Coordinates of C-alpha atoms and ligand atoms in Angstrom, one line a residue:
M1 CA 55.1 17.4 -31.0
R2 CA 57.3 20.3 -30.0
E3 CA 60.5 19.4 -28.4
N4 CA 60.5 20.7 -24.8
I5 CA 63.9 21.5 -23.6
I6 CA 64.2 20.8 -19.9
E7 CA 67.1 22.1 -18.0
N8 CA 68.2 21.5 -14.6
V9 CA 66.7 17.9 -14.8
Q10 CA 67.8 17.0 -11.3
K11 CA 65.5 19.5 -9.8
Y12 CA 62.4 17.6 -11.3
K13 CA 60.6 14.9 -9.6
V14 CA 58.0 13.7 -12.1
G15 CA 54.5 12.2 -11.8
I16 CA 52.8 11.0 -14.9
Y17 CA 49.0 11.3 -15.0
I18 CA 47.0 8.9 -17.0
R19 CA 43.1 9.0 -17.3
L20 CA 40.9 6.7 -19.3
S21 CA 37.2 7.6 -19.1
K22 CA 34.0 5.8 -19.7
E23 CA 33.5 7.8 -22.9
D24 CA 36.9 6.4 -24.1
Y25 CA 35.6 2.9 -23.8
E26 CA 32.4 3.7 -25.8
K27 CA 34.3 5.5 -28.6
P28 CA 34.3 3.3 -31.6
Q29 CA 37.6 4.5 -32.9
G30 CA 40.5 6.1 -31.2
S31 CA 40.0 4.1 -28.1
E32 CA 43.2 2.3 -28.7
S33 CA 45.2 5.6 -28.9
E34 CA 43.7 6.6 -25.6
S35 CA 44.4 3.3 -23.8
V36 CA 46.4 3.4 -20.5
Q37 CA 49.2 1.5 -22.2
N38 CA 49.5 4.0 -25.1
Q39 CA 49.3 7.1 -22.7
R40 CA 52.0 5.5 -20.7
N41 CA 54.3 4.7 -23.6
L42 CA 54.1 8.1 -24.9
L43 CA 54.9 9.7 -21.5
I44 CA 57.8 7.3 -20.7
Q45 CA 59.3 7.9 -24.1
Y46 CA 59.2 11.6 -23.3
I47 CA 60.9 11.2 -19.9
K48 CA 63.6 9.1 -21.4
Q49 CA 64.3 11.6 -24.0
N50 CA 64.7 14.3 -21.5
H51 CA 66.5 12.2 -18.8
L52 CA 63.8 13.1 -16.2
Y53 CA 63.4 11.3 -13.0
I54 CA 60.0 9.6 -12.5
V55 CA 58.6 9.3 -8.9
D56 CA 55.3 7.8 -9.6
E57 CA 52.5 7.1 -12.0
Y58 CA 48.9 7.9 -11.3
V59 CA 46.1 6.2 -13.3
D60 CA 42.3 6.9 -13.1
D61 CA 40.7 4.2 -15.2
G62 CA 37.1 4.5 -16.0
V63 CA 36.6 8.0 -14.4
S64 CA 34.7 10.9 -15.9
G65 CA 36.8 13.9 -16.9
T66 CA 34.2 16.4 -15.7
S67 CA 34.8 15.5 -12.1
F68 CA 37.9 16.2 -10.5
D69 CA 37.1 13.9 -7.6
R70 CA 39.0 11.0 -8.7
P71 CA 41.1 8.7 -6.5
E72 CA 44.4 8.8 -8.3
F73 CA 44.1 12.5 -9.1
N74 CA 43.6 13.2 -5.4
R75 CA 46.6 11.1 -4.6
M76 CA 48.7 13.1 -7.0
I77 CA 47.5 16.4 -5.4
Q78 CA 48.5 14.9 -1.9
D79 CA 52.0 14.1 -3.2
I80 CA 52.4 17.7 -4.4
E81 CA 51.4 18.9 -1.0
N82 CA 53.9 16.6 0.5
K83 CA 56.5 17.8 -2.0
K84 CA 57.1 14.4 -3.4
I85 CA 56.6 15.7 -6.9
N86 CA 57.0 18.9 -8.5
M87 CA 56.3 18.2 -12.2
I88 CA 53.3 16.6 -14.0
I89 CA 53.1 15.3 -17.3
T90 CA 50.0 14.3 -19.2
K91 CA 49.3 13.2 -22.8
D92 CA 47.1 16.3 -23.5
L93 CA 45.0 18.8 -21.5
S94 CA 41.7 16.8 -21.7
R95 CA 43.5 13.9 -19.6
L96 CA 43.9 16.5 -16.8
G97 CA 40.2 17.2 -17.1
R98 CA 37.2 18.2 -19.3
D99 CA 35.9 20.9 -17.1
Y100 CA 37.8 24.2 -18.2
I101 CA 37.0 26.1 -15.0
M102 CA 38.7 23.6 -12.7
S103 CA 41.5 22.7 -15.5
G104 CA 42.2 26.4 -15.6
Y105 CA 42.4 26.4 -11.9
Y106 CA 45.1 23.9 -11.7
T107 CA 47.1 25.0 -14.8
E108 CA 46.9 28.7 -13.9
Q109 CA 46.8 28.9 -10.2
Y110 CA 47.3 25.7 -8.2
F111 CA 50.4 24.4 -10.1
P112 CA 52.2 27.8 -10.2
L113 CA 51.4 28.4 -6.6
H114 CA 53.0 25.1 -5.7
N115 CA 56.0 25.5 -8.0
V116 CA 54.7 22.5 -10.0
R117 CA 55.7 22.5 -13.7
Y118 CA 52.9 21.0 -15.8
I119 CA 53.3 19.8 -19.4
A120 CA 50.5 18.5 -21.6
L121 CA 52.5 16.9 -24.4
L122 CA 50.3 16.9 -27.4
D123 CA 49.0 20.5 -26.6
N124 CA 52.4 21.9 -26.3
I125 CA 51.7 23.3 -22.9
D126 CA 54.4 23.8 -20.6
T127 CA 53.6 26.1 -17.6
Y128 CA 57.3 26.7 -16.9
L129 CA 58.1 28.2 -20.4
D130 CA 57.1 31.7 -21.1
S131 CA 55.5 30.6 -24.3
S132 CA 52.8 31.9 -26.3
N133 CA 51.3 28.3 -26.1
N134 CA 50.4 28.8 -22.7
D135 CA 48.1 31.4 -23.4
I136 CA 46.1 29.0 -25.3
A137 CA 45.7 26.7 -22.3
P138 CA 42.5 28.4 -21.0
F139 CA 41.1 28.4 -24.5
K140 CA 41.9 24.7 -25.0
S141 CA 40.2 23.9 -21.7
I142 CA 37.0 25.5 -23.0
L143 CA 37.3 23.4 -26.1
N144 CA 37.6 20.3 -23.8
D145 CA 34.7 21.4 -21.8
M146 CA 32.5 21.7 -25.0
Y147 CA 33.7 18.2 -26.0
A148 CA 32.4 16.8 -22.7
K149 CA 29.1 18.6 -23.2
D150 CA 28.9 17.0 -26.6
I151 CA 29.6 13.6 -25.3
S152 CA 27.1 13.8 -22.5
K153 CA 24.4 14.9 -25.1
K154 CA 25.3 11.9 -27.3
I155 CA 25.1 9.5 -24.5
K156 CA 21.7 11.0 -23.5
S157 CA 20.3 10.8 -27.0
V158 CA 21.3 7.1 -27.3
L159 CA 19.4 6.4 -24.1
K160 CA 16.5 8.5 -25.3
S161 CA 16.1 6.7 -28.4
K162 CA 16.2 3.4 -26.6
K163 CA 13.4 4.8 -24.3
E164 CA 11.4 5.7 -27.4
M165 CA 11.8 2.2 -28.7
G166 CA 10.1 1.0 -25.5
L167 CA 13.3 -0.7 -24.1
F168 CA 13.6 -0.7 -20.5
V169 CA 16.8 1.4 -19.6
G170 CA 16.1 2.1 -15.9
K171 CA 18.5 0.9 -13.3
E172 CA 15.7 -0.9 -11.3
A173 CA 12.5 -2.6 -12.4
P174 CA 9.4 -1.1 -10.7
Y175 CA 7.8 -3.1 -7.9
G176 CA 5.8 -5.9 -9.3
Y177 CA 8.3 -6.4 -12.1
Q178 CA 11.8 -7.7 -12.7
K179 CA 14.3 -7.4 -15.5
D180 CA 14.1 -10.4 -17.9
P181 CA 17.3 -12.4 -17.1
N182 CA 17.7 -12.9 -20.7
N183 CA 17.1 -9.4 -21.9
K184 CA 17.9 -6.6 -19.5
Y185 CA 15.7 -4.1 -21.6
Q186 CA 12.6 -6.2 -21.1
L187 CA 10.4 -6.2 -18.0
I188 CA 8.6 -9.3 -16.7
I189 CA 6.2 -10.0 -13.9
D190 CA 7.4 -10.8 -10.5
E191 CA 4.3 -12.5 -9.2
S192 CA 4.9 -12.3 -5.5
A193 CA 5.0 -8.5 -5.8
A194 CA 2.5 -8.1 -8.5
M195 CA -0.2 -9.9 -6.3
I196 CA 0.4 -7.0 -3.8
V197 CA 0.1 -4.4 -6.5
R198 CA -3.3 -5.9 -7.6
E199 CA -4.6 -6.0 -4.1
I200 CA -3.6 -2.3 -3.6
F201 CA -5.6 -1.3 -6.7
E202 CA -8.6 -3.3 -5.8
R203 CA -8.9 -2.3 -2.4
Y204 CA -8.4 1.3 -3.1
L205 CA -11.0 1.2 -5.7
N206 CA -13.4 -0.6 -3.2
G207 CA -13.0 2.4 -0.8
D208 CA -9.9 1.6 1.4
G209 CA -7.8 4.5 2.0
T210 CA -4.1 4.4 1.3
K211 CA -3.4 4.7 5.1
I212 CA -5.6 1.5 5.9
I213 CA -4.0 -0.4 3.0
A214 CA -0.5 0.5 4.3
D215 CA -1.3 -0.6 7.8
D216 CA -2.8 -3.8 6.8
L217 CA 0.2 -4.6 4.7
S218 CA 2.6 -3.9 7.6
Q219 CA 0.4 -6.0 10.0
R220 CA 0.6 -8.8 7.4
H221 CA 4.5 -8.5 7.2
V222 CA 4.2 -7.9 3.6
P223 CA 7.9 -6.8 2.8
I224 CA 8.1 -3.2 1.5
P225 CA 9.4 -2.7 -2.1
S226 CA 12.8 -2.1 -1.0
V227 CA 13.1 -5.1 1.3
H228 CA 11.3 -7.2 -1.3
K229 CA 13.9 -6.2 -3.9
K230 CA 16.8 -7.4 -1.4
T231 CA 15.2 -10.7 -0.7
N232 CA 14.7 -11.2 -4.3
I233 CA 18.5 -11.2 -4.8
G234 CA 18.9 -13.6 -1.9
Y235 CA 19.6 -11.0 0.8
K236 CA 17.9 -11.8 4.1
S237 CA 16.4 -8.8 5.8
P238 CA 15.6 -9.0 9.5
S239 CA 12.5 -6.7 9.1
Y240 CA 9.7 -6.4 6.5
G241 CA 9.6 -2.7 6.8
L242 CA 6.6 -0.5 7.3
W243 CA 4.3 0.6 4.5
N244 CA 3.1 4.1 4.5
N245 CA 0.4 5.9 2.5
T246 CA 3.0 7.7 0.2
A247 CA 4.4 4.1 -0.8
I248 CA 0.8 3.1 -1.6
K249 CA 0.0 6.2 -3.5
R250 CA 3.3 5.9 -5.6
I251 CA 2.1 2.4 -6.6
L252 CA -1.4 3.7 -7.5
Q253 CA 0.1 6.4 -9.6
N254 CA 2.6 4.3 -11.7
E255 CA 1.1 4.0 -15.1
E256 CA 3.6 1.3 -15.9
Y257 CA 1.4 -1.2 -14.2
T258 CA -0.9 -0.9 -17.3
G259 CA 1.7 -2.4 -19.5
C260 CA 3.3 0.7 -20.8
L261 CA 6.8 2.1 -20.1
V262 CA 7.0 5.7 -18.9
Q263 CA 10.5 7.0 -19.0
N264 CA 12.4 10.3 -19.1
K265 CA 10.9 11.2 -16.0
Y266 CA 14.1 12.6 -14.4
N267 CA 17.1 14.0 -15.8
K268 CA 20.6 14.9 -14.5
L269 CA 20.8 18.6 -13.7
N270 CA 23.7 18.8 -16.1
Y271 CA 26.7 16.8 -17.2
K272 CA 28.7 17.8 -14.2
S273 CA 26.2 16.9 -11.5
K274 CA 24.8 13.7 -10.3
K275 CA 21.6 15.3 -8.9
L276 CA 18.3 14.1 -10.5
V277 CA 15.6 16.7 -11.4
H278 CA 12.0 16.0 -12.1
L279 CA 11.0 16.6 -15.8
P280 CA 7.6 18.0 -16.7
E281 CA 5.1 15.6 -17.9
E282 CA 5.3 16.5 -21.6
K283 CA 8.8 15.5 -21.7
W284 CA 8.1 11.9 -20.5
V285 CA 8.6 9.2 -23.0
K286 CA 5.7 6.7 -23.0
T287 CA 5.5 3.6 -25.0
E288 CA 2.4 1.3 -25.0
N289 CA 2.3 -2.3 -24.6
T290 CA 6.0 -2.9 -23.8
H291 CA 5.4 -5.5 -21.1
E292 CA 2.5 -7.6 -19.4
A293 CA 0.1 -5.4 -17.5
I294 CA -0.7 -6.0 -13.8
V295 CA -3.7 -3.8 -13.7
D296 CA -6.0 -2.9 -16.6
K297 CA -6.1 0.7 -18.0
K298 CA -9.7 1.3 -16.7
M299 CA -8.7 0.4 -13.2
W300 CA -5.6 2.6 -13.2
E301 CA -7.6 5.6 -14.6
R302 CA -10.4 5.2 -11.9
A303 CA -7.7 5.1 -9.3
Q304 CA -6.1 8.4 -10.8
I305 CA -9.6 10.0 -10.5
L306 CA -10.0 8.8 -6.8
L307 CA -6.4 10.1 -6.0
E308 CA -7.1 13.4 -7.7
R309 CA -10.4 13.7 -5.6
S310 CA -8.7 12.9 -2.4
K311 CA -6.1 15.5 -2.8
G312 CA -6.1 17.9 0.2
T313 CA -9.7 17.0 1.4
R314 CA -9.2 13.9 3.3
I315 CA -7.2 13.3 6.5
R316 CA -5.6 10.1 5.2
N317 CA -4.4 9.0 8.5
Y318 CA -7.8 8.7 10.0
D319 CA -9.7 5.7 9.6
Y320 CA -13.4 6.6 10.1
L321 CA -15.2 4.1 12.2
L322 CA -18.4 4.3 10.3
S323 CA -17.0 4.6 6.7
G324 CA -18.4 2.0 4.4
L325 CA -21.6 1.8 6.5
L326 CA -23.0 5.2 5.7
K327 CA -25.4 5.2 2.8
C328 CA -27.5 7.9 1.2
Y329 CA -31.2 7.0 1.6
E330 CA -32.4 8.7 -1.5
C331 CA -29.8 7.7 -4.0
K332 CA -28.4 4.6 -2.3
S333 CA -24.8 5.5 -3.0
A334 CA -22.1 5.7 -0.2
I335 CA -21.7 8.7 2.0
G336 CA -18.1 9.9 1.9
V337 CA -16.5 11.4 5.0
S338 CA -13.9 14.2 4.3
H339 CA -12.0 16.7 6.1
K340 CA -11.5 20.1 4.5
T341 CA -8.3 21.8 5.5
G342 CA -9.0 24.9 7.6
R343 CA -12.1 23.4 9.1
S344 CA -12.3 21.9 12.5
Y345 CA -14.5 19.0 11.8
S346 CA -15.1 16.1 9.4
Y347 CA -18.1 15.9 7.4
G348 CA -20.2 13.4 5.6
R349 CA -21.7 13.9 2.2
C350 CA -23.5 12.0 -0.5
Q351 CA -20.8 10.7 -2.9
R352 CA -23.2 10.9 -5.8
Y353 CA -23.9 14.5 -5.1
T354 CA -20.3 15.2 -4.7
K355 CA -19.4 13.6 -8.0
Y356 CA -22.3 15.0 -10.0
S357 CA -23.2 18.1 -8.0
K358 CA -23.7 20.2 -11.2
L359 CA -26.3 17.6 -12.6
G360 CA -28.5 17.8 -9.5
V361 CA -28.9 14.0 -9.2
C362 CA -28.9 14.2 -5.4
T363 CA -28.6 16.7 -2.5
P364 CA -25.7 17.2 -0.2
H365 CA -27.0 15.1 2.9
S366 CA -24.2 16.9 4.7
F367 CA -23.8 16.3 8.4
N368 CA -21.1 16.7 11.1
Y369 CA -19.5 13.3 11.1
F370 CA -18.1 13.0 14.6
K371 CA -21.3 14.1 16.2
L372 CA -23.2 11.3 14.4
E373 CA -20.4 8.8 15.2
E374 CA -20.8 9.7 18.8
Q375 CA -24.5 9.3 18.8
I376 CA -24.4 6.0 17.1
I377 CA -21.8 4.7 19.5
N378 CA -23.7 5.8 22.4
M379 CA -27.0 4.2 21.0
L380 CA -25.2 1.0 20.4
R381 CA -23.6 1.0 23.9
D382 CA -27.2 1.7 25.4
F383 CA -28.8 -1.2 23.4
C384 CA -26.0 -3.5 24.5
N385 CA -26.6 -2.7 28.2
I386 CA -30.3 -2.9 27.9
Y387 CA -30.1 -6.3 26.0
S388 CA -27.7 -7.9 28.4
D389 CA -29.7 -6.7 31.4
K390 CA -32.8 -8.1 30.0
S391 CA -31.3 -11.4 28.9
R392 CA -29.9 -11.7 32.5
L393 CA -33.4 -11.3 34.0
Q394 CA -35.1 -13.5 31.4
L395 CA -32.5 -16.3 32.3
V396 CA -33.4 -15.9 36.0
A397 CA -37.1 -15.7 35.5
S398 CA -37.4 -18.5 33.1
K399 CA -35.4 -20.9 35.4
S400 CA -38.4 -20.9 38.1
E401 CA -41.0 -20.4 35.4
R402 CA -39.9 -23.4 33.7
K403 CA -40.0 -25.6 36.6
D404 CA -43.5 -24.6 37.5
R405 CA -44.7 -25.2 33.9
E406 CA -43.0 -28.5 33.8
A407 CA -44.7 -29.7 37.0
E408 CA -48.0 -28.4 35.9
L409 CA -47.7 -30.3 32.6
K410 CA -46.6 -33.5 34.4
E411 CA -49.6 -33.3 36.7
K412 CA -52.1 -32.9 33.7
I413 CA -50.4 -35.9 31.9
E414 CA -51.0 -38.0 35.2
Y415 CA -54.6 -36.8 35.5
Y416 CA -55.5 -37.5 31.9
T417 CA -53.6 -41.0 32.2
N418 CA -56.1 -41.7 35.2
L419 CA -59.1 -40.7 33.2
E420 CA -58.2 -42.8 30.3
E421 CA -57.9 -45.9 32.7
K422 CA -61.3 -45.0 34.1
E423 CA -62.7 -45.1 30.7
N424 CA -61.1 -48.5 30.1
T425 CA -62.5 -50.0 33.3
K426 CA -66.0 -48.6 32.4
L427 CA -65.7 -50.4 29.1
E428 CA -64.8 -53.6 30.8
R429 CA -67.7 -53.4 33.3
L430 CA -70.3 -52.7 30.5
Y431 CA -68.9 -55.8 28.8
D432 CA -69.3 -58.0 31.8
D433 CA -72.8 -56.7 32.4
M434 CA -73.8 -57.7 29.1
L435 CA -72.4 -61.1 29.5
D436 CA -74.3 -61.4 32.8
N437 CA -77.4 -60.3 30.9
L438 CA -77.7 -57.2 33.0
I439 CA -77.9 -54.9 30.0
S440 CA -78.9 -55.7 26.6
R441 CA -76.7 -56.0 23.4
E442 CA -78.2 -52.8 22.2
D443 CA -77.6 -50.9 25.4
Y444 CA -74.2 -52.1 25.6
K445 CA -73.4 -50.9 22.1
R446 CA -74.8 -47.5 22.8
M447 CA -73.1 -47.0 26.1
S448 CA -69.7 -48.5 25.0
D449 CA -69.6 -46.1 21.9
K450 CA -70.0 -43.1 24.2
V451 CA -67.2 -44.3 26.6
V452 CA -64.9 -45.0 23.6
K453 CA -65.7 -41.5 22.2
N454 CA -65.0 -40.0 25.5
R455 CA -61.7 -41.9 25.9
E456 CA -60.6 -40.6 22.5
T457 CA -60.9 -37.1 23.6
I458 CA -58.9 -37.9 26.8
V459 CA -56.2 -39.6 25.0
Q460 CA -55.9 -36.7 22.5
T461 CA -55.6 -34.1 25.3
K462 CA -53.1 -36.1 27.1
K463 CA -50.9 -36.6 24.1
S464 CA -51.0 -32.7 23.6
Y465 CA -49.7 -32.2 27.2
E466 CA -47.0 -34.8 26.5
E467 CA -45.9 -33.0 23.5
Q468 CA -45.8 -29.7 25.3
Y469 CA -43.8 -31.4 28.0
E470 CA -41.1 -32.8 25.6
E471 CA -40.8 -29.4 23.8
Y472 CA -40.1 -27.6 27.0
K473 CA -37.5 -30.0 28.2
S474 CA -35.6 -29.8 24.9
K475 CA -35.8 -26.0 24.6
T476 CA -32.5 -24.3 24.2
K477 CA -31.1 -20.9 23.3
S478 CA -31.0 -20.1 19.7
E479 CA -27.6 -19.8 17.9
D480 CA -28.3 -16.2 16.9
N481 CA -28.9 -15.1 20.6
K482 CA -25.6 -16.8 21.7
K483 CA -23.6 -14.9 19.0
L484 CA -25.3 -11.6 20.1
E485 CA -24.5 -12.2 23.6
K486 CA -20.8 -12.9 22.9
L487 CA -20.5 -9.9 20.7
I488 CA -22.2 -7.7 23.3
D489 CA -19.9 -8.7 26.0
E490 CA -16.8 -8.1 23.7
F491 CA -18.2 -4.6 22.8
L492 CA -18.9 -3.6 26.3
A493 CA -15.3 -4.6 27.4
M494 CA -13.8 -2.3 24.7
E495 CA -12.8 1.4 25.6
N496 CA -12.7 2.4 22.0
P497 CA -14.8 0.3 19.6
T498 CA -13.2 -0.9 16.5
K499 CA -14.5 -0.6 12.9
E500 CA -14.8 -4.3 12.7
I501 CA -17.0 -4.8 15.7
I502 CA -19.3 -2.1 14.7
G503 CA -19.7 -3.8 11.2
Q504 CA -20.8 -6.9 13.1
F505 CA -23.6 -5.2 14.8
I506 CA -24.6 -2.8 12.0
E507 CA -25.3 -3.8 8.2
K508 CA -25.7 -0.1 7.1
I509 CA -26.7 3.4 8.3
E510 CA -28.9 5.3 6.0
I511 CA -29.1 9.0 6.1
H512 CA -32.3 10.7 4.9
Q513 CA -32.3 14.1 3.3
D514 CA -34.5 15.4 6.2
K515 CA -31.9 14.2 8.6
Q516 CA -33.3 11.1 9.8
V517 CA -31.0 8.2 10.4
D518 CA -31.8 4.6 9.9
I519 CA -29.7 2.0 11.4
H520 CA -29.9 -1.4 10.0
F521 CA -28.8 -3.9 12.7
R522 CA -27.8 -7.4 12.0
F523 CA -29.8 -8.8 15.1
Q524 CA -33.6 -8.7 15.4
P525 CA -33.6 -7.5 19.1
F526 CA -31.6 -4.5 18.3
S527 CA -33.9 -3.7 15.3
E528 CA -36.9 -3.9 17.7
M529 CA -35.4 -1.6 20.2
M530 CA -34.6 0.7 17.4
E531 CA -38.3 0.7 16.2
S532 CA -39.6 1.5 19.6
Q533 CA -37.6 4.7 19.8
N534 CA -39.1 8.0 19.0
K535 CA -38.4 9.1 15.3
D536 CA -37.1 12.4 16.6
E537 CA -34.5 10.7 18.6
R538 CA -33.1 9.3 15.4
R539 CA -32.1 12.5 13.7
Y540 CA -28.6 13.8 13.6
A541 CA -27.8 17.2 14.9
Ligands
LIG1 ZN1 -27.4 10.8 -2.6

């Protein structure tokens, strides 16, 4: 250490600046020599030797040297501005900062401009002295800067090797997982969220769009990932948050749900900045089987294919009323509805054709979706009106009809009861005549046989009318008809029918190659109305 000779000691009001960085903590050796106490001892010793007057001490602990935005450094600059201090001493130049441009700015411009004398003890820098050592200051700064770059690289490479080993080094576990409390590098399943992840994959693969899934989760008050994370650590949130299709898509795209770790997706722009940049896929570090999977690999891959296919072709925020009901008549696969950017309408197309168009397994079956939707909704409305009118008429008609029929049957039963009694009287008389010897035993036998036979026919007829009468009295409406009537009332009251109610009327809609449309209703009366229609009315435009 060169002896600085300080003259006019009285004119200096000294501030000593001490900095201990994160890198210093991680250094295996030398950390002791960099400790706050060591830096302080060295500086105080120097001050004593030179009989200097110390005004304040500024200590930034655990702050990186690459940034100059440090609380105590800022306070020191403030004190310079307020003329509380006019001399700064640090152990070496690197304590001031590791960024040579900023260090240079302070040593060469800021301090001289504010009449501040700066001394870096171990580097023999004294801005007051016209010394050749000062010429080295900018150069020394460059060396410090290179050192910082080197450290930054070293820390990164340690992290990278941990990533390659499949250790989880991220700050937060992906939704559906949590860090193992016993091992922060290990992910374990967070079942309450994993359940939702599974549901999202299953529904997406079954044809629900990301928007539909998102809306449903929001309606069910399923907390969004950021809220879920807070509630997991005991924080009570007043709201569940709203899911959107981006959140669903992000979950569908995350390969980590298959049990592998995908790390190194982002990088800091450089060691001076906190900004993160996306890294290209080939730089990602992927390690298989690092934790328990939530969805299997095949499911995940299928989801990626669907996601890729939906890119730019679908209006994801539109829930098509008939989607899921439309089927290709020829190949039985689903009819997909999509919206091509630049076109003003959405169209339906056989998905098998779309998927394997090159193989020629089916034909497009293309049609203007909204035109068909309008036709079908109108038809459904017509059928509902016709049915409810008819059933109202039937109800009025059958009331009087039933009364007439009931009376008629009652009359007939009475008539045949009388006939039966007459036949019984005949038999009694025949028997008396025989006892009085008015007819022979043979004649009696012959005539009574005839009466008994006659009476049998009468009893049978009477019995059948009695049965009819009972049946009529007990006759009620069938359960199916009741359900249909209720549904019709509900549908006719709706201004805009929902997907759910349409699904209750219609089982499926088959689209033929020749543009014929078959609607398969769930209720017989509607199927009959459909059958009675002219075939040409059942074609789409
Ligand atoms: Zn087809």
